Amino acid sequence: YTTVEGYNVQFTAIKFFMEDLRGSTGDSIITESAMYNMEKGNELFEGSGKHLNVVDFHANLGVGPDLNHNDPSAFPLSSPLNILNADDMHWNWDPGYIFVKVEAYLDTIPDGNPLFDHSIVFHVGKDPNLQTISFAGVQWQNLGNGMYHLPLKLDMATFLQNGAQGIDLKTESSCHAAPGQELLTLKIMENFKAAISPL
């Protein structure tokens, strides 16, 4: 990617949780939780259910307070929230999950010499930063054999420049949702939410 400031950026890690994924009616739960990891491919989750119940799609971007502070080793082994699956997406120093993780390297000197020497680390969690995602009228693709696919897009250009709410990676390069980082934390979560859309 090239940022609006003219910096080249290479994303090395993109991970996020979605939790309480629901369909059109309140009781049509798709899955309790899902974790996307760029390093493991492009699938958010696979589950069973009736796709026709999911005309509208609702989820938390992050992990809601009902689950966020539970013991991560107590979740079933099949759960993305189990510590063996969540791995580095759980903070042991401040019990709770990292909702969105973005790591990258930035070349801040646009001189044609690819020197990616400026590291970017965004690890954002904590209950007040939970975001809700909703899509109306989603279009499922029939893959055959009773399988349906809901394609979503993660647009990192939108993440970096969501309208007037851009992230300048040169000056806003690190965030761990710490005190004093509230504005950048909110911008990261709102921009990441805006970057996810149905295809």
PDB file of C-alpha atoms in Angstrom:
ATOM      1  CA  TYR A   1       0.000   0.000   0.000  1.00  0.00           C
ATOM      2  CA  THR A   2       0.966   3.622  -0.440  1.00  0.00           C
ATOM      3  CA  THR A   3      -0.504   5.998   2.125  1.00  0.00           C
ATOM      4  CA  VAL A   4      -1.942   9.413   1.272  1.00  0.00           C
ATOM      5  CA  GLU A   5       1.265  10.875   2.698  1.00  0.00           C
ATOM      6  CA  GLY A   6       3.237   8.947   0.068  1.00  0.00           C
ATOM      7  CA  TYR A   7       4.685   6.339   2.435  1.00  0.00           C
ATOM      8  CA  ASN A   8       4.916   2.707   1.367  1.00  0.00           C
ATOM      9  CA  VAL A   9       3.630   0.250   3.947  1.00  0.00           C
ATOM     10  CA  GLN A  10       3.954  -3.534   4.216  1.00  0.00           C
ATOM     11  CA  PHE A  11       1.452  -5.228   6.533  1.00  0.00           C
ATOM     12  CA  THR A  12       3.024  -8.165   8.370  1.00  0.00           C
ATOM     13  CA  ALA A  13       0.130  -9.116  10.675  1.00  0.00           C
ATOM     14  CA  ILE A  14      -3.608  -8.489  10.573  1.00  0.00           C
ATOM     15  CA  LYS A  15      -5.774 -10.296  13.116  1.00  0.00           C
ATOM     16  CA  PHE A  16      -9.164  -9.538  14.623  1.00  0.00           C
ATOM     17  CA  PHE A  17     -11.988 -11.098  16.599  1.00  0.00           C
ATOM     18  CA  MET A  18     -15.667 -11.069  15.761  1.00  0.00           C
ATOM     19  CA  GLU A  19     -17.991 -12.252  18.491  1.00  0.00           C
ATOM     20  CA  ASP A  20     -21.722 -12.892  18.878  1.00  0.00           C
ATOM     21  CA  LEU A  21     -22.230 -13.279  15.117  1.00  0.00           C
ATOM     22  CA  ARG A  22     -25.970 -13.293  14.450  1.00  0.00           C
ATOM     23  CA  GLY A  23     -28.382 -13.398  11.577  1.00  0.00           C
ATOM     24  CA  SER A  24     -31.624 -11.612  10.830  1.00  0.00           C
ATOM     25  CA  THR A  25     -33.398 -12.584  14.023  1.00  0.00           C
ATOM     26  CA  GLY A  26     -31.956 -12.300  17.497  1.00  0.00           C
ATOM     27  CA  ASP A  27     -31.956 -16.043  18.068  1.00  0.00           C
ATOM     28  CA  SER A  28     -30.215 -16.994  14.820  1.00  0.00           C
ATOM     29  CA  ILE A  29     -26.691 -17.246  16.195  1.00  0.00           C
ATOM     30  CA  ILE A  30     -24.146 -18.027  13.484  1.00  0.00           C
ATOM     31  CA  THR A  31     -21.239 -18.618  15.829  1.00  0.00           C
ATOM     32  CA  GLU A  32     -20.186 -17.404  19.254  1.00  0.00           C
ATOM     33  CA  SER A  33     -16.786 -16.170  18.142  1.00  0.00           C
ATOM     34  CA  ALA A  34     -14.405 -16.127  15.203  1.00  0.00           C
ATOM     35  CA  MET A  35     -10.853 -14.956  14.692  1.00  0.00           C
ATOM     36  CA  TYR A  36      -9.308 -13.837  11.417  1.00  0.00           C
ATOM     37  CA  ASN A  37      -5.566 -14.270  10.938  1.00  0.00           C
ATOM     38  CA  MET A  38      -4.011 -13.018   7.685  1.00  0.00           C
ATOM     39  CA  GLU A  39      -1.178 -15.541   8.051  1.00  0.00           C
ATOM     40  CA  LYS A  40      -3.607 -18.477   7.941  1.00  0.00           C
ATOM     41  CA  GLY A  41      -5.563 -17.563   4.823  1.00  0.00           C
ATOM     42  CA  ASN A  42      -8.736 -15.654   4.159  1.00  0.00           C
ATOM     43  CA  GLU A  43     -11.368 -17.543   6.166  1.00  0.00           C
ATOM     44  CA  LEU A  44     -13.042 -15.918   9.151  1.00  0.00           C
ATOM     45  CA  PHE A  45     -15.091 -18.948  10.205  1.00  0.00           C
ATOM     46  CA  GLU A  46     -16.947 -22.022   8.981  1.00  0.00           C
ATOM     47  CA  GLY A  47     -20.068 -23.323  10.657  1.00  0.00           C
ATOM     48  CA  SER A  48     -23.414 -24.973  10.167  1.00  0.00           C
ATOM     49  CA  GLY A  49     -26.809 -23.326   9.959  1.00  0.00           C
ATOM     50  CA  LYS A  50     -29.422 -21.995   7.561  1.00  0.00           C
ATOM     51  CA  HIS A  51     -27.994 -19.231   5.414  1.00  0.00           C
ATOM     52  CA  LEU A  52     -31.519 -17.974   4.683  1.00  0.00           C
ATOM     53  CA  ASN A  53     -31.734 -16.925   8.342  1.00  0.00           C
ATOM     54  CA  VAL A  54     -28.830 -14.584   7.711  1.00  0.00           C
ATOM     55  CA  VAL A  55     -30.182 -11.899   5.406  1.00  0.00           C
ATOM     56  CA  ASP A  56     -28.792  -9.314   7.804  1.00  0.00           C
ATOM     57  CA  PHE A  57     -25.466  -9.842   9.535  1.00  0.00           C
ATOM     58  CA  HIS A  58     -24.617  -8.504  12.997  1.00  0.00           C
ATOM     59  CA  ALA A  59     -21.462  -9.023  15.074  1.00  0.00           C
ATOM     60  CA  ASN A  60     -19.164  -7.417  17.580  1.00  0.00           C
ATOM     61  CA  LEU A  61     -15.761  -6.345  16.332  1.00  0.00           C
ATOM     62  CA  GLY A  62     -13.844  -7.542  19.354  1.00  0.00           C
ATOM     63  CA  VAL A  63     -14.989  -9.660  22.293  1.00  0.00           C
ATOM     64  CA  GLY A  64     -17.941  -8.502  24.380  1.00  0.00           C
ATOM     65  CA  PRO A  65     -17.576  -7.963  28.147  1.00  0.00           C
ATOM     66  CA  ASP A  66     -19.514 -11.166  28.940  1.00  0.00           C
ATOM     67  CA  LEU A  67     -16.613 -13.223  27.527  1.00  0.00           C
ATOM     68  CA  ASN A  68     -13.679 -10.820  27.391  1.00  0.00           C
ATOM     69  CA  HIS A  69     -12.448 -11.417  30.936  1.00  0.00           C
ATOM     70  CA  ASN A  70     -13.144 -15.146  31.243  1.00  0.00           C
ATOM     71  CA  ASP A  71     -10.300 -17.588  31.757  1.00  0.00           C
ATOM     72  CA  PRO A  72      -9.014 -18.207  28.205  1.00  0.00           C
ATOM     73  CA  SER A  73      -8.004 -21.769  29.089  1.00  0.00           C
ATOM     74  CA  ALA A  74     -11.594 -22.623  30.125  1.00  0.00           C
ATOM     75  CA  PHE A  75     -13.106 -22.234  26.643  1.00  0.00           C
ATOM     76  CA  PRO A  76     -13.557 -25.465  24.628  1.00  0.00           C
ATOM     77  CA  LEU A  77     -10.563 -26.429  22.503  1.00  0.00           C
ATOM     78  CA  SER A  78     -12.676 -25.760  19.394  1.00  0.00           C
ATOM     79  CA  SER A  79     -13.278 -22.123  20.402  1.00  0.00           C
ATOM     80  CA  PRO A  80     -11.183 -19.324  18.900  1.00  0.00           C
ATOM     81  CA  LEU A  81     -11.225 -17.838  22.418  1.00  0.00           C
ATOM     82  CA  ASN A  82      -9.316 -20.793  23.866  1.00  0.00           C
ATOM     83  CA  ILE A  83      -5.798 -19.629  24.694  1.00  0.00           C
ATOM     84  CA  LEU A  84      -4.289 -22.272  22.388  1.00  0.00           C
ATOM     85  CA  ASN A  85      -6.161 -20.721  19.450  1.00  0.00           C
ATOM     86  CA  ALA A  86      -6.145 -17.088  20.585  1.00  0.00           C
ATOM     87  CA  ASP A  87      -2.406 -17.260  21.358  1.00  0.00           C
ATOM     88  CA  ASP A  88      -0.981 -13.731  21.111  1.00  0.00           C
ATOM     89  CA  MET A  89      -4.463 -12.203  20.783  1.00  0.00           C
ATOM     90  CA  HIS A  90      -4.903 -12.353  24.575  1.00  0.00           C
ATOM     91  CA  TRP A  91      -3.250 -10.010  27.061  1.00  0.00           C
ATOM     92  CA  ASN A  92      -2.146 -11.801  30.220  1.00  0.00           C
ATOM     93  CA  TRP A  93      -0.956  -8.534  31.788  1.00  0.00           C
ATOM     94  CA  ASP A  94      -4.407  -6.923  31.454  1.00  0.00           C
ATOM     95  CA  PRO A  95      -6.847  -9.842  31.287  1.00  0.00           C
ATOM     96  CA  GLY A  96      -8.818  -9.612  28.093  1.00  0.00           C
ATOM     97  CA  TYR A  97      -8.500 -10.122  24.368  1.00  0.00           C
ATOM     98  CA  ILE A  98      -6.864  -7.968  21.734  1.00  0.00           C
ATOM     99  CA  PHE A  99      -9.754  -7.050  19.446  1.00  0.00           C
ATOM    100  CA  VAL A 100      -7.722  -5.821  16.482  1.00  0.00           C
ATOM    101  CA  LYS A 101      -4.021  -6.355  15.786  1.00  0.00           C
ATOM    102  CA  VAL A 102      -2.269  -4.616  12.904  1.00  0.00           C
ATOM    103  CA  GLU A 103       1.494  -4.755  12.501  1.00  0.00           C
ATOM    104  CA  ALA A 104       3.466  -3.311   9.605  1.00  0.00           C
ATOM    105  CA  TYR A 105       6.678  -1.721   8.408  1.00  0.00           C
ATOM    106  CA  LEU A 106       6.746   1.726   6.861  1.00  0.00           C
ATOM    107  CA  ASP A 107       9.112   3.388   4.418  1.00  0.00           C
ATOM    108  CA  THR A 108       8.887   7.073   5.332  1.00  0.00           C
ATOM    109  CA  ILE A 109      11.333   8.323   2.685  1.00  0.00           C
ATOM    110  CA  PRO A 110       9.782   8.072  -0.814  1.00  0.00           C
ATOM    111  CA  ASP A 111      13.093   8.013  -2.685  1.00  0.00           C
ATOM    112  CA  GLY A 112      12.725   4.708  -4.543  1.00  0.00           C
ATOM    113  CA  ASN A 113      14.957   2.921  -2.020  1.00  0.00           C
ATOM    114  CA  PRO A 114      12.733   0.397  -0.182  1.00  0.00           C
ATOM    115  CA  LEU A 115      13.865   0.952   3.399  1.00  0.00           C
ATOM    116  CA  PHE A 116      11.034  -0.340   5.606  1.00  0.00           C
ATOM    117  CA  ASP A 117      12.602   0.658   8.915  1.00  0.00           C
ATOM    118  CA  HIS A 118       9.670   2.237  10.782  1.00  0.00           C
ATOM    119  CA  SER A 119       7.612  -0.339  12.688  1.00  0.00           C
ATOM    120  CA  ILE A 120       3.849  -0.057  13.209  1.00  0.00           C
ATOM    121  CA  VAL A 121       2.196  -1.863  16.146  1.00  0.00           C
ATOM    122  CA  PHE A 122      -1.526  -1.518  16.866  1.00  0.00           C
ATOM    123  CA  HIS A 123      -2.872  -3.907  19.533  1.00  0.00           C
ATOM    124  CA  VAL A 124      -6.304  -2.642  20.568  1.00  0.00           C
ATOM    125  CA  GLY A 125      -8.710  -4.188  23.040  1.00  0.00           C
ATOM    126  CA  LYS A 126     -10.603  -3.316  26.254  1.00  0.00           C
ATOM    127  CA  ASP A 127     -14.370  -3.225  26.740  1.00  0.00           C
ATOM    128  CA  PRO A 128     -15.050   0.458  25.911  1.00  0.00           C
ATOM    129  CA  ASN A 129     -13.519  -0.044  22.442  1.00  0.00           C
ATOM    130  CA  LEU A 130     -15.926  -2.765  21.297  1.00  0.00           C
ATOM    131  CA  GLN A 131     -17.586  -1.919  17.966  1.00  0.00           C
ATOM    132  CA  THR A 132     -20.762  -3.345  16.411  1.00  0.00           C
ATOM    133  CA  ILE A 133     -20.839  -4.341  12.747  1.00  0.00           C
ATOM    134  CA  SER A 134     -24.095  -4.720  10.793  1.00  0.00           C
ATOM    135  CA  PHE A 135     -24.754  -5.459   7.131  1.00  0.00           C
ATOM    136  CA  ALA A 136     -28.267  -5.547   5.674  1.00  0.00           C
ATOM    137  CA  GLY A 137     -29.312  -7.719   2.745  1.00  0.00           C
ATOM    138  CA  VAL A 138     -26.133  -9.800   2.497  1.00  0.00           C
ATOM    139  CA  GLN A 139     -25.705 -11.956  -0.607  1.00  0.00           C
ATOM    140  CA  TRP A 140     -24.633 -15.556  -0.056  1.00  0.00           C
ATOM    141  CA  GLN A 141     -22.803 -17.430  -2.799  1.00  0.00           C
ATOM    142  CA  ASN A 142     -23.831 -21.046  -3.399  1.00  0.00           C
ATOM    143  CA  LEU A 143     -20.693 -23.201  -3.519  1.00  0.00           C
ATOM    144  CA  GLY A 144     -22.664 -26.442  -4.046  1.00  0.00           C
ATOM    145  CA  ASN A 145     -22.972 -29.499  -1.792  1.00  0.00           C
ATOM    146  CA  GLY A 146     -25.005 -27.481   0.707  1.00  0.00           C
ATOM    147  CA  MET A 147     -22.168 -24.975   1.256  1.00  0.00           C
ATOM    148  CA  TYR A 148     -22.702 -21.207   1.141  1.00  0.00           C
ATOM    149  CA  HIS A 149     -20.119 -18.458   1.282  1.00  0.00           C
ATOM    150  CA  LEU A 150     -20.490 -14.866   2.486  1.00  0.00           C
ATOM    151  CA  PRO A 151     -17.583 -12.854   1.059  1.00  0.00           C
ATOM    152  CA  LEU A 152     -16.392  -9.879   3.067  1.00  0.00           C
ATOM    153  CA  LYS A 153     -13.756  -7.336   2.121  1.00  0.00           C
ATOM    154  CA  LEU A 154     -11.128  -5.808   4.410  1.00  0.00           C
ATOM    155  CA  ASP A 155      -9.910  -2.616   2.735  1.00  0.00           C
ATOM    156  CA  MET A 156      -6.703  -1.476   4.441  1.00  0.00           C
ATOM    157  CA  ALA A 157      -6.694   1.735   2.402  1.00  0.00           C
ATOM    158  CA  THR A 158      -9.975   2.635   4.140  1.00  0.00           C
ATOM    159  CA  PHE A 159      -8.412   1.647   7.469  1.00  0.00           C
ATOM    160  CA  LEU A 160      -5.599   4.120   6.896  1.00  0.00           C
ATOM    161  CA  GLN A 161      -7.777   6.919   5.511  1.00  0.00           C
ATOM    162  CA  ASN A 162     -11.405   6.686   6.583  1.00  0.00           C
ATOM    163  CA  GLY A 163     -12.758   9.974   5.264  1.00  0.00           C
ATOM    164  CA  ALA A 164     -11.178  12.824   7.235  1.00  0.00           C
ATOM    165  CA  GLN A 165     -10.149  10.407  10.000  1.00  0.00           C
ATOM    166  CA  GLY A 166      -6.810   9.268   8.630  1.00  0.00           C
ATOM    167  CA  ILE A 167      -4.047   7.513  10.518  1.00  0.00           C
ATOM    168  CA  ASP A 168      -0.612   9.022   9.864  1.00  0.00           C
ATOM    169  CA  LEU A 169       1.593   5.976  10.326  1.00  0.00           C
ATOM    170  CA  LYS A 170       4.721   8.095  10.715  1.00  0.00           C
ATOM    171  CA  THR A 171       3.439   9.907  13.796  1.00  0.00           C
ATOM    172  CA  GLU A 172       0.743   7.437  14.954  1.00  0.00           C
ATOM    173  CA  SER A 173       2.736   4.234  14.869  1.00  0.00           C
ATOM    174  CA  SER A 174       2.028   2.502  18.167  1.00  0.00           C
ATOM    175  CA  CYS A 175      -1.106   1.878  20.208  1.00  0.00           C
ATOM    176  CA  HIS A 176      -1.951  -0.601  22.965  1.00  0.00           C
ATOM    177  CA  ALA A 177      -5.203   1.056  24.144  1.00  0.00           C
ATOM    178  CA  ALA A 178      -3.232   2.546  27.037  1.00  0.00           C
ATOM    179  CA  PRO A 179      -4.246   5.627  29.027  1.00  0.00           C
ATOM    180  CA  GLY A 180      -3.535   8.715  26.945  1.00  0.00           C
ATOM    181  CA  GLN A 181      -4.110   6.795  23.689  1.00  0.00           C
ATOM    182  CA  GLU A 182      -7.904   7.004  23.731  1.00  0.00           C
ATOM    183  CA  LEU A 183      -8.238   9.104  20.553  1.00  0.00           C
ATOM    184  CA  LEU A 184      -5.919   6.899  18.484  1.00  0.00           C
ATOM    185  CA  THR A 185      -7.521   3.753  19.930  1.00  0.00           C
ATOM    186  CA  LEU A 186     -10.992   4.926  18.892  1.00  0.00           C
ATOM    187  CA  LYS A 187      -9.747   5.947  15.445  1.00  0.00           C
ATOM    188  CA  ILE A 188      -8.151   2.521  14.913  1.00  0.00           C
ATOM    189  CA  MET A 189     -11.345   0.696  15.904  1.00  0.00           C
ATOM    190  CA  GLU A 190     -13.693   2.957  13.916  1.00  0.00           C
ATOM    191  CA  ASN A 191     -11.478   2.863  10.828  1.00  0.00           C
ATOM    192  CA  PHE A 192     -11.089  -0.908  11.021  1.00  0.00           C
ATOM    193  CA  LYS A 193     -14.866  -1.287  11.313  1.00  0.00           C
ATOM    194  CA  ALA A 194     -15.335   0.979   8.277  1.00  0.00           C
ATOM    195  CA  ALA A 195     -12.786  -1.111   6.345  1.00  0.00           C
ATOM    196  CA  ILE A 196     -14.948  -4.275   6.563  1.00  0.00           C
ATOM    197  CA  SER A 197     -17.770  -4.578   4.049  1.00  0.00           C
ATOM    198  CA  PRO A 198     -19.644  -7.214   2.027  1.00  0.00           C
ATOM    199  CA  LEU A 199     -18.290  -7.818  -1.470  1.00  0.00           C
TER     200      LEU A 199
END
